[in-house]
XYZ file of C-alpha atoms in Angstrom:
750
model
C -20.088 -12.459 20.481
C -23.251 -11.523 18.663
C -24.939 -8.339 17.495
C -28.189 -7.210 19.101
C -30.447 -5.015 17.006
C -32.132 -2.187 18.889
C -34.273 -1.008 15.953
C -34.435 -1.603 12.227
C -32.543 1.648 11.586
C -30.032 1.399 14.502
C -28.052 -1.626 15.627
C -25.201 -2.566 17.978
C -22.617 -5.136 16.920
C -19.962 -6.524 19.274
C -17.060 -8.111 17.436
C -13.287 -8.613 17.323
C -11.458 -6.595 14.682
C -9.601 -9.153 12.555
C -8.059 -7.002 9.829
C -8.315 -3.595 8.154
C -8.541 -3.881 4.384
C -8.709 -0.153 3.597
C -8.423 3.088 5.566
C -8.493 6.693 4.366
C -6.624 8.786 6.921
C -8.068 12.057 5.610
C -11.743 11.114 5.978
C -11.436 8.315 8.561
C -13.435 5.985 6.295
C -12.397 2.373 6.939
C -13.300 -1.033 5.540
C -12.562 -3.892 7.939
C -13.334 -7.540 8.611
C -14.579 -8.538 12.059
C -15.411 -11.792 13.833
C -18.817 -11.598 15.509
C -18.685 -15.048 17.135
C -16.095 -16.839 19.236
C -14.990 -19.250 16.553
C -13.920 -16.468 14.187
C -14.903 -18.714 11.304
C -17.323 -16.306 9.609
C -16.035 -12.783 9.069
C -18.311 -9.790 8.524
C -17.511 -6.605 6.636
C -17.872 -3.309 8.501
C -17.458 0.153 6.944
C -17.226 3.620 8.480
C -15.038 5.739 10.805
C -12.737 3.232 12.547
C -9.375 5.036 12.526
C -7.425 4.225 15.681
C -8.879 0.748 16.173
C -6.280 -2.053 16.059
C -6.630 -5.685 14.901
C -7.306 -7.872 17.929
C -9.396 -5.269 19.760
C -12.954 -6.052 20.768
C -15.314 -3.324 19.577
C -18.863 -2.274 20.313
C -20.038 -0.839 16.988
C -23.116 1.364 16.643
C -24.657 1.728 13.182
C -26.957 -0.092 10.770
C -27.007 -3.122 8.513
C -26.895 -2.410 4.787
C -26.596 -4.405 1.596
C -23.976 -3.517 -1.020
C -24.868 -4.497 -4.621
C -21.392 -5.988 -5.184
C -20.135 -6.985 -1.709
C -23.405 -8.042 -0.076
C -24.376 -7.611 3.577
C -22.244 -5.244 5.635
C -22.437 -3.163 8.808
C -22.242 0.621 8.401
C -20.533 2.072 11.484
C -21.599 5.417 12.934
C -19.416 5.236 16.072
C -17.549 2.687 18.160
C -16.048 2.036 21.582
C -13.510 -0.602 22.596
C -14.364 -3.304 25.135
C -12.036 -5.778 26.765
C -12.139 -9.308 25.319
C -13.297 -12.171 27.550
C -11.971 -15.344 25.894
C -8.439 -16.795 26.013
C -8.165 -16.474 22.223
C -9.525 -12.906 22.223
C -7.260 -11.785 25.063
C -4.201 -13.280 23.396
C -4.980 -11.557 20.090
C -5.720 -8.289 21.883
C -2.436 -8.263 23.801
C -0.424 -9.483 20.810
C -1.861 -6.888 18.399
C 0.849 -4.338 19.175
C -1.555 -2.136 21.117
C 0.472 -2.287 24.356
C 4.144 -1.338 24.121
C 6.396 -4.181 25.267
C 4.023 -7.006 24.269
C 4.313 -8.818 20.953
C 2.492 -11.983 19.789
C 4.964 -14.406 21.458
C 4.992 -12.565 24.775
C 1.170 -12.363 24.708
C 1.025 -16.151 24.298
C 3.328 -16.617 27.303
C 1.390 -14.170 29.472
C -1.991 -15.734 28.681
C -0.471 -19.213 29.116
C 0.643 -18.270 32.622
C -2.359 -16.276 33.905
C -5.209 -17.422 31.643
C -8.253 -15.137 31.500
C -7.022 -13.328 34.652
C -4.158 -11.664 32.737
C -6.032 -8.394 32.071
C -6.938 -8.138 35.764
C -3.291 -8.774 36.697
C -2.060 -5.981 34.377
C -4.730 -3.639 35.771
C -4.424 -4.353 39.495
C -1.182 -6.250 40.172
C 1.277 -5.442 37.369
C 4.257 -6.378 39.566
C 3.131 -10.035 39.238
C 3.959 -9.950 35.513
C 7.540 -10.783 36.486
C 6.266 -14.345 37.057
C 6.027 -14.761 33.258
C 9.208 -16.358 31.842
C 11.228 -13.755 29.939
C 9.569 -10.715 31.557
C 12.011 -8.666 33.627
C 11.313 -5.669 35.906
C 12.088 -3.121 33.156
C 9.609 -4.517 30.629
C 7.038 -5.125 33.368
C 7.101 -1.417 34.255
C 6.876 -0.480 30.551
C 3.780 -2.669 30.099
C 2.072 -1.245 33.203
C 2.766 2.329 32.067
C 1.536 1.644 28.499
C -1.651 0.040 29.881
C -2.431 3.107 32.026
C -1.771 5.409 29.077
C -4.100 3.374 26.868
C -6.856 3.663 29.487
C -6.482 7.458 29.616
C -6.408 7.709 25.833
C -9.587 5.626 25.568
C -11.406 8.095 27.857
C -10.294 10.987 25.652
C -11.308 9.023 22.552
C -14.820 8.433 23.866
C -15.247 12.140 24.647
C -13.803 13.282 21.307
C -16.002 10.915 19.367
C -18.943 12.727 20.897
C -17.692 16.043 19.487
C -16.910 14.757 16.008
C -13.156 14.057 16.159
C -11.612 10.938 14.621
C -9.967 8.501 17.003
C -6.572 8.898 15.348
C -6.340 12.526 16.532
C -7.109 11.594 20.145
C -3.649 10.101 20.630
C -2.006 13.367 19.531
C -4.297 15.474 21.732
C -3.557 13.236 24.704
C 0.217 13.414 24.087
C 0.011 17.216 24.037
C -2.236 17.823 27.041
C -2.337 14.566 29.053
C -4.993 14.602 31.755
C -5.975 18.169 30.786
C -7.088 17.030 27.305
C -10.824 17.078 27.911
C -10.663 20.450 29.721
C -8.710 22.098 26.860
C -11.009 20.648 24.204
C -14.114 21.870 26.066
C -12.872 25.336 27.040
C -10.164 26.347 24.529
C -10.767 24.316 21.367
C -8.974 26.763 19.051
C -5.719 26.101 20.932
C -5.661 22.707 19.228
C -5.001 24.288 15.826
C -1.736 25.875 16.984
C -0.616 23.279 19.572
C -1.324 19.909 17.957
C 0.332 18.961 14.690
C -2.218 17.637 12.204
C -5.157 19.562 13.662
C -6.034 22.660 11.669
C -8.607 25.357 12.159
C -11.377 23.361 10.477
C -11.082 20.450 12.911
C -10.804 22.831 15.868
C -13.835 24.701 14.532
C -15.865 21.475 14.364
C -14.975 20.767 17.987
C -15.760 24.368 19.034
C -19.200 24.107 17.421
C -19.823 20.828 19.256
C -18.924 22.345 22.639
C -21.195 25.361 22.072
C -18.999 28.237 20.863
C -21.199 30.550 18.716
C -20.626 30.786 14.968
C -20.092 34.583 15.091
C -18.131 34.788 18.361
C -15.055 37.110 18.335
C -12.951 34.178 19.586
C -13.873 32.166 16.475
C -13.333 35.092 14.083
C -9.879 35.909 15.519
C -8.852 32.264 15.278
C -10.189 32.240 11.708
C -8.121 35.304 10.758
C -4.941 33.655 12.049
C -5.884 30.457 10.230
C -6.409 32.400 6.980
C -2.915 33.903 7.312
C -1.503 30.473 8.144
C -3.119 29.016 5.007
C -1.631 31.886 3.002
C 1.809 31.090 4.481
C 1.354 27.450 3.438
C 0.802 28.816 -0.077
C 4.047 30.804 0.143
C 2.803 34.269 1.193
C 4.535 36.177 3.994
C 1.519 38.465 4.425
C -1.907 39.187 2.977
C -3.122 42.666 2.013
C -5.815 43.732 4.478
C -8.703 43.564 1.918
C -7.618 40.078 0.745
C -7.419 38.832 4.320
C -10.910 40.106 5.202
C -12.431 38.657 2.014
C -10.709 35.262 2.428
C -11.598 35.040 6.134
C -15.237 35.915 5.433
C -15.449 32.987 3.004
C -13.741 30.534 5.356
C -15.752 31.626 8.419
C -19.028 32.202 6.554
C -19.676 35.437 8.467
C -20.418 38.996 7.177
C -17.419 41.204 6.309
C -18.489 43.837 8.822
C -17.918 41.449 11.768
C -14.308 40.810 10.714
C -12.748 44.297 10.681
C -13.306 44.991 14.446
C -11.892 41.560 15.316
C -8.838 42.207 13.125
C -8.272 45.536 14.911
C -8.483 43.721 18.279
C -6.075 41.046 17.041
C -3.551 43.735 16.016
C -3.939 45.430 19.424
C -3.412 42.081 21.177
C -0.246 41.554 19.049
C -1.713 38.397 17.573
C -0.845 39.774 14.100
C 1.114 42.760 12.730
C -0.317 45.344 10.312
C 2.139 47.518 8.359
C 2.012 49.537 5.139
C 4.473 47.978 2.683
C 5.468 49.186 -0.803
C 4.060 47.394 -3.833
C 5.228 47.439 -7.438
C 6.219 50.892 -8.538
C 6.407 52.030 -12.147
C 9.741 52.595 -13.986
C 8.309 55.993 -15.013
C 7.739 56.951 -11.369
C 9.972 59.867 -10.217
C 12.869 58.688 -8.030
C 11.958 61.090 -5.216
C 8.333 59.932 -5.113
C 7.614 57.050 -2.703
C 6.109 53.910 -4.272
C 2.440 53.043 -3.576
C 1.791 50.977 -0.447
C -0.666 48.328 0.696
C -1.817 47.624 4.290
C -0.179 44.233 4.875
C -1.163 41.862 7.709
C 1.496 39.395 8.909
C 1.592 36.581 11.390
C 4.157 37.763 13.960
C 6.990 35.265 13.142
C 6.968 36.176 9.431
C 7.042 39.923 10.096
C 9.974 39.553 12.486
C 11.839 37.246 10.097
C 11.408 39.497 7.054
C 12.650 42.596 8.872
C 15.486 40.688 10.515
C 16.657 39.056 7.265
C 16.724 42.367 5.390
C 18.659 44.172 8.122
C 21.008 41.179 8.532
C 21.908 41.132 4.826
C 22.366 44.914 4.695
C 24.608 44.771 7.798
C 26.773 42.075 6.185
C 27.036 44.113 2.981
C 27.790 47.381 4.767
C 30.452 46.278 7.245
C 34.062 47.369 6.713
C 35.325 44.191 8.413
C 36.583 41.489 6.053
C 37.464 37.906 6.992
C 39.069 37.341 3.553
C 41.050 40.582 3.014
C 43.602 38.780 0.785
C 41.193 38.932 -2.163
C 40.745 42.715 -2.027
C 44.083 43.258 -3.784
C 44.720 39.906 -5.458
C 46.363 39.601 -8.880
C 43.409 37.988 -10.630
C 45.288 36.966 -13.782
C 47.789 35.065 -11.694
C 45.107 33.619 -9.422
C 43.018 32.384 -12.370
C 46.102 30.881 -14.061
C 46.857 28.974 -10.844
C 43.229 27.838 -10.743
C 43.421 26.633 -14.360
C 46.367 24.462 -13.357
C 44.380 22.991 -10.460
C 41.148 22.267 -12.351
C 42.443 21.695 -15.868
C 39.780 23.959 -17.405
C 39.235 27.619 -18.272
C 36.463 29.671 -16.730
C 34.038 31.437 -19.071
C 33.899 35.254 -18.620
C 30.603 34.996 -16.650
C 32.159 32.400 -14.354
C 35.255 34.564 -13.798
C 32.986 37.429 -12.815
C 31.143 35.183 -10.332
C 34.426 33.974 -8.792
C 35.684 37.527 -8.271
C 32.327 38.669 -6.879
C 32.024 35.819 -4.347
C 35.521 36.407 -2.998
C 35.332 40.218 -2.801
C 31.666 40.963 -1.964
C 30.225 40.125 1.482
C 26.916 38.951 -0.044
C 26.469 37.690 -3.611
C 24.033 35.591 -5.640
C 24.967 33.119 -8.395
C 22.067 31.887 -10.521
C 21.589 30.046 -13.817
C 20.002 26.973 -15.382
C 21.356 23.430 -15.815
C 24.498 22.958 -17.917
C 25.626 26.583 -17.408
C 28.494 25.779 -15.052
C 27.215 26.774 -11.587
C 28.826 23.714 -9.984
C 32.229 24.266 -11.616
C 32.101 27.936 -10.624
C 31.429 27.008 -6.989
C 34.251 24.472 -7.068
C 36.602 27.183 -8.406
C 35.572 29.618 -5.650
C 36.204 26.951 -3.000
C 39.628 26.082 -4.491
C 40.790 29.713 -4.371
C 39.450 30.228 -0.837
C 41.197 27.042 0.306
C 44.464 28.316 -1.166
C 44.227 31.323 1.172
C 43.409 29.016 4.124
C 39.945 30.496 4.531
C 37.447 28.783 6.826
C 34.874 27.465 4.339
C 31.395 26.132 5.134
C 29.157 24.596 2.467
C 25.453 24.065 3.113
C 22.288 23.063 1.292
C 18.674 22.788 2.464
C 18.432 18.960 2.079
C 20.644 15.981 2.872
C 20.775 14.881 -0.774
C 21.780 18.365 -1.971
C 24.476 18.591 0.725
C 25.899 15.204 -0.342
C 26.004 16.309 -3.970
C 27.688 19.608 -3.064
C 30.326 17.710 -1.097
C 31.005 15.379 -4.051
C 31.313 18.311 -6.494
C 33.719 20.375 -4.397
C 35.636 17.735 -2.444
C 34.782 19.751 0.675
C 32.443 18.580 3.438
C 28.906 19.997 3.236
C 26.004 19.941 5.712
C 22.321 20.751 5.730
C 21.368 24.194 7.031
C 19.563 22.576 9.984
C 22.611 20.513 10.962
C 24.943 23.493 10.580
C 22.855 25.674 12.887
C 22.320 22.765 15.340
C 18.636 23.416 15.838
C 17.511 22.355 19.305
C 14.097 21.040 20.447
C 11.619 23.821 19.666
C 13.647 24.943 16.647
C 16.017 27.421 18.342
C 19.485 27.324 16.753
C 22.711 26.898 18.715
C 24.352 29.406 16.363
C 22.815 32.877 16.058
C 23.699 36.563 16.300
C 25.075 36.129 19.847
C 26.935 32.918 19.005
C 27.940 33.170 15.325
C 29.552 30.488 13.202
C 33.336 30.539 12.798
C 33.343 30.913 9.011
C 35.027 33.114 6.408
C 33.134 31.891 3.324
C 29.623 30.428 3.485
C 28.283 28.868 0.273
C 24.551 28.048 0.228
C 23.530 25.748 -2.643
C 19.947 25.175 -3.887
C 19.036 28.496 -2.290
C 15.759 28.700 -4.257
C 14.569 26.283 -1.551
C 15.344 28.648 1.323
C 12.164 29.944 2.898
C 12.012 33.189 4.853
C 12.245 31.656 8.353
C 15.215 29.386 7.575
C 17.074 32.067 5.586
C 16.740 34.446 8.528
C 18.120 31.878 10.976
C 21.069 31.221 8.671
C 21.975 34.887 8.059
C 21.730 35.616 11.799
C 24.502 33.068 12.390
C 26.957 34.617 9.895
C 29.728 36.654 11.575
C 30.478 40.224 10.447
C 33.093 40.288 7.710
C 32.282 36.809 6.388
C 31.342 36.282 2.726
C 28.015 34.654 1.817
C 27.378 33.200 -1.644
C 23.824 32.066 -2.422
C 23.673 29.663 -5.380
C 20.448 28.532 -7.037
C 18.206 28.392 -10.064
C 15.639 31.170 -9.720
C 13.466 29.638 -12.465
C 12.692 26.589 -10.340
C 9.714 26.456 -8.009
C 10.055 28.766 -5.019
C 10.466 27.358 -1.514
C 7.814 25.133 0.059
C 7.739 27.498 3.037
C 6.683 31.141 2.926
C 8.681 33.673 0.936
C 10.709 33.607 -2.272
C 14.034 34.681 -0.889
C 16.217 34.055 -3.947
C 13.834 35.903 -6.276
C 13.593 38.840 -3.839
C 17.387 39.093 -3.599
C 17.664 39.170 -7.392
C 14.909 41.824 -7.536
C 16.855 44.151 -5.237
C 19.622 46.339 -6.717
C 21.318 46.230 -3.307
C 22.467 42.608 -3.753
C 25.376 41.889 -6.170
C 24.677 38.992 -8.544
C 25.843 37.038 -11.617
C 23.533 35.052 -13.881
C 25.163 32.288 -15.954
C 23.458 31.923 -19.340
C 25.879 30.051 -21.606
C 25.197 26.301 -21.998
C 28.503 24.414 -22.273
C 29.136 22.172 -25.278
C 29.199 18.943 -23.272
C 25.814 19.812 -21.716
C 24.351 20.434 -25.193
C 24.501 16.658 -25.798
C 22.123 16.038 -22.880
C 18.392 15.823 -23.505
C 17.836 16.705 -19.845
C 19.738 20.004 -20.168
C 18.449 20.939 -23.642
C 14.824 20.147 -22.815
C 14.986 21.898 -19.431
C 16.021 25.107 -21.210
C 13.382 24.594 -23.917
C 10.657 24.143 -21.301
C 11.893 27.196 -19.381
C 11.680 29.320 -22.530
C 8.154 28.062 -23.346
C 9.186 25.700 -26.184
C 8.085 22.071 -26.431
C 10.779 19.575 -25.415
C 12.328 17.262 -28.025
C 10.826 13.883 -27.104
C 13.100 11.720 -29.294
C 16.743 11.613 -30.268
C 18.366 11.666 -26.814
C 19.625 8.654 -24.815
C 18.695 10.306 -21.488
C 15.186 11.643 -22.244
C 12.151 9.476 -23.123
C 8.427 9.970 -23.520
C 5.711 7.296 -23.306
C 2.313 8.410 -24.602
C -0.724 7.159 -22.730
C -3.999 8.542 -24.043
C -6.701 5.838 -24.058
C -10.293 7.013 -24.381
C -11.273 5.655 -20.945
C -9.490 6.446 -17.648
C -6.300 8.028 -19.079
C -5.065 8.908 -15.570
C -5.456 5.306 -14.353
C -3.740 4.006 -17.485
C -0.893 6.495 -16.939
C -0.537 5.320 -13.327
C -0.360 1.664 -14.408
C 2.198 2.447 -17.120
C 4.280 4.499 -14.660
C 4.447 1.545 -12.261
C 5.475 -0.802 -15.077
C 8.215 1.603 -16.215
C 9.575 2.037 -12.664
C 9.316 -1.553 -11.448
C 10.273 -3.425 -14.630
C 11.271 -1.528 -17.770
C 13.944 0.872 -16.457
C 15.642 -1.725 -14.186
C 15.666 -4.236 -17.061
C 17.029 -1.832 -19.739
C 19.342 0.435 -17.707
C 20.102 -1.700 -14.609
C 18.927 1.004 -12.195
C 17.576 -0.089 -8.793
C 13.832 0.668 -8.695
C 13.780 1.786 -5.060
C 17.193 3.388 -4.642
C 17.749 5.105 -8.010
C 14.324 5.912 -9.482
C 12.073 8.679 -8.211
C 8.527 9.316 -9.445
C 7.669 13.037 -9.367
C 3.964 13.845 -9.716
C 2.420 17.301 -10.185
C -0.227 16.556 -7.533
C -0.786 14.318 -4.518
C -4.390 13.426 -5.338
C -5.904 11.603 -8.274
C -5.231 8.235 -9.965
C -1.835 9.431 -11.256
C -1.097 11.504 -8.133
C 1.693 10.743 -5.669
C -0.723 9.237 -3.099
C -2.186 6.561 -5.356
C 1.138 5.888 -7.091
C 2.700 5.155 -3.699
C 0.072 2.490 -3.061
C 0.626 0.904 -6.492
C 4.424 1.104 -6.321
C 4.480 -0.350 -2.808
C 2.331 -3.276 -4.001
C 4.832 -3.865 -6.796
C 8.142 -3.197 -5.019
C 7.464 -4.044 -1.341
C 4.414 -6.339 -1.322
C 2.915 -7.955 1.765
C 4.566 -11.300 2.542
C 3.480 -14.047 4.918
C 5.403 -13.835 8.183
C 6.894 -10.383 7.419
C 5.967 -7.677 9.965
C 3.965 -4.671 8.862
C 2.183 -1.832 10.628
C -0.915 0.020 9.505
C -1.357 3.662 10.449
C -4.410 5.430 9.078
C -4.493 4.760 5.357
C -0.847 3.630 5.155
C 0.826 0.274 5.710
C 4.528 0.334 6.587
C 6.864 -2.566 5.772
C 10.601 -3.200 6.014
C 12.147 -1.945 2.760
C 9.628 0.885 2.271
C 10.939 4.194 0.949
C 9.553 6.927 3.231
C 9.739 10.682 3.785
C 9.377 12.897 6.868
C 6.347 15.224 6.750
C 7.298 17.856 9.329
C 10.262 19.266 11.215
C 10.771 17.270 14.410
C 13.573 18.755 16.484
C 13.354 15.975 19.087
C 14.321 13.152 16.723
C 17.762 11.904 15.753
C 21.030 13.557 16.742
C 19.930 17.061 15.708
C 16.335 16.765 14.498
C 14.705 15.204 11.447
C 13.305 17.651 8.939
C 10.456 17.937 6.488
C 11.445 16.242 3.231
C 14.102 13.913 4.694
C 13.947 10.599 2.810
C 14.902 7.156 4.107
C 14.230 3.427 4.054
C 12.457 1.372 6.733
C 15.080 -1.066 8.058
C 13.289 -2.591 11.054
C 9.766 -2.929 12.450
C 9.035 -4.344 15.912
C 5.472 -5.001 17.084
C 6.791 -5.813 20.557
C 8.787 -2.600 21.003
C 6.125 -0.534 19.209
C 8.647 1.056 16.918
C 9.833 1.325 13.352
C 13.402 2.294 12.324
C 14.307 4.424 9.304
C 17.790 4.822 7.812
C 17.733 8.391 6.419
C 19.570 9.677 3.348
C 21.960 11.314 5.823
C 22.922 7.787 7.015
C 21.273 8.196 10.411
C 19.056 5.526 11.985
C 15.945 7.122 13.491
C 13.302 5.327 15.566
C 9.581 6.115 15.317
C 7.094 4.944 17.940
C 3.943 3.525 16.326
C 1.927 6.552 17.463
C 4.388 8.825 15.577
C 3.831 7.237 12.167
C 1.641 10.162 11.093
C 4.984 11.943 10.559
C 5.935 9.515 7.772
C 4.583 8.978 4.263
C 5.714 6.675 1.492
C 8.165 8.218 -0.972
C 8.206 5.919 -3.998
C 6.361 8.859 -5.547
C 6.472 12.436 -4.223
C 5.036 15.703 -5.472
C 7.389 17.873 -7.507
C 7.201 20.505 -4.747
C 8.617 18.000 -2.239
C 11.497 17.097 -4.588
C 13.069 20.556 -4.462
C 16.758 20.555 -3.619
C 17.095 16.834 -4.334
C 18.715 15.116 -7.295
C 18.044 11.549 -8.406
C 19.717 9.278 -10.980
C 16.352 8.714 -12.677
C 13.160 10.789 -12.629
C 9.802 9.518 -13.950
C 7.112 12.201 -14.406
C 3.456 11.175 -14.933
C 1.596 14.067 -16.539
C -2.182 13.988 -17.171
C -4.984 16.460 -17.735
C -6.418 15.452 -14.328
C -3.583 17.571 -12.838
C -4.891 20.598 -14.777
C -4.535 23.134 -11.949
C -0.867 22.224 -11.413
C 0.279 22.058 -15.035
C 2.754 24.940 -15.021
C 6.073 25.610 -16.701
C 8.215 26.035 -13.580
C 6.736 22.849 -12.105
C 7.741 20.760 -15.135
C 11.119 22.546 -15.360
C 11.835 21.778 -11.689
C 10.934 18.087 -12.184
C 13.173 17.665 -15.241
C 16.139 19.382 -13.559
C 15.979 16.945 -10.610
C 17.387 14.136 -12.831
C 21.097 13.373 -13.176
C 21.065 10.566 -15.756
C 17.587 9.849 -17.115
C 14.153 11.498 -17.463
C 11.023 9.581 -18.509
C 7.781 11.493 -19.174
C 4.599 9.399 -19.112
C 1.094 10.451 -20.132
C -0.761 12.985 -22.246
C 0.750 15.156 -25.004
C -2.007 17.688 -24.375
C -1.151 17.911 -20.672
C 2.539 18.320 -21.543
C 1.722 21.134 -23.981
C -0.412 22.899 -21.343
C 2.396 22.668 -18.752
C 4.966 24.153 -21.154
C 2.593 26.922 -22.239
C 1.335 27.941 -18.775
C 3.430 30.474 -16.896
C 3.297 29.804 -13.149
C 1.193 31.642 -10.620
C 1.978 35.289 -9.897
C 4.433 36.580 -7.332
C 3.947 35.760 -3.702
C 3.086 38.475 -1.203
C 6.536 39.364 0.164
C 8.276 42.644 0.938
C 11.886 41.515 1.386
C 13.051 43.175 -1.862
C 11.536 46.520 -0.766
C 13.075 46.236 2.710
C 16.476 45.627 1.087
C 16.034 48.726 -1.074
C 15.715 50.913 2.001
């Protein structure tokens, strides 16, 4: 094939996509090599938006020829469409590229060998004839015909979406959501995309709306923008925004005058698209008890308003009931009980721990908090032992699979994740709720600083009246990834009984991890030498300190730690970065660590999706809750390892840290990211044998005390800090961002 120039500034190039050398899934920018003649001997470089195109496809590229000072002549793509190949070689590569489910390279060779250049016509018009190909049965024949039809429909959507400024990679998701109605929805209701299609936010929907002619100042756009502003606030942890903040933030995002927003907000409240309620704020200690605290007009997205009210009333109902599923502890002889416990565990409880044990077994709701080395785990184990002795029905849960495993090991009692316990069904509705409560006498929730408002509400709804709930967590860690700061709000409310453990035990005082975690939490610099479990590697060259830190981090993970301590680089070591972006951010570190630990090998299968390449052996993490996957859903933050990758079956298999094998179709790979390095926020609730923390001044905005404290407390056996002393000092010195906008503590005080 050859390119035909239509004008010096605009050209059309027809070529076969041979390989993608780089792709940025956020911007769509791609660098690829294409063959523009039938021999495929001379490859050309093309650059531009090519997300969604697969190696082996024939493309008609529109753009212009340019010359790069370093890489020479290349074709700058403005847009592209796919065209069917015409040669035997092209057809075979096209079919074997993994584009059509059910056809791999070997099957493509057989099909082309049998039908020659007519094979595409056979698939299109007479798919039943495919059974003539050796090894193709009726089942796979039907699968191929169905996949071919779906590809045709998707291509139509792709062509339309390209015309309204949407990357090809999003077309597959839009098509999966709306099918044949895709083009109609995009044309007539573009803002629906932001709420219906995962991965499409308001900004993308807004770009589409502009392209299909929706005015910049239309009420429809402003209402969608208000909901988007609240959604962004929820992503930043807020349950609501004060009315003035919402209007100001929305005006910036929408670039419209403030006066247009207030009427649209009033309409949105009337339409029940959002809820507006006056909620208490602050309140001075000097304020008279009979004087109501000041209020702020708060605007909530509906689910967060319902959840906050429901959680508060649920907790108060549990506290206030006279029913008791563990009445034996109301009149127990505590001296005798604690002596029996001492015989079981071989250790005395400190006074604070004794208080926590009594509280958990006599109060319907209680909170146990404290830092590392203060005995939270031993206290929980003691509570479980005493409850077991009275034959209580005990349930232990944690927000993540790793935390649940650890809780089970510590107590000798089976533990589950909150999602598994509630048996969330497709759509996220739990099997267990207020109408169908759990059969439990004592519910212990570990790592409860991770509980966001929505999940905490679902959990409390499922607790039967009279049961005891103990929430255990470190309130000084980062708050939950989701909206709310439930643990902090519970501790802020006098209505909720609590114990805070403060004494560091002697054995823990020998640990650099424990000592330095407490030093960081108190605003003191950590001791960087003198401990066998805490190391610091300075990296402060004059040029590119972040890049040098990234390179040193990879060397430490891939070579130094495994060589010195015999830890497995993939299984045991976790890199925790303050940010995703930047040379020493989790995104770039994943690329470098994958190159070092799971490099490309001749003959080994791999699959590119957007800017990522997946290989067998890759450490990966789930990016969103998917209630349709696995036995009972796969949830945001679940970590696993890629164990199989099949181009023919269009799927990749992950063994999760909950020992479940989960299949992902190739068009679902946007749900996965590499997890050799993760952000500190994503590490919450998990514990790792070894934690490596790159810390540079390029992460300036994220250098905060509770972030560093959370990272250090994720390690069980070894912490290695890498990077800048100045950045470390800033992180220790900087108190985290202010409180989130929540009203749970005030609702509990009512």
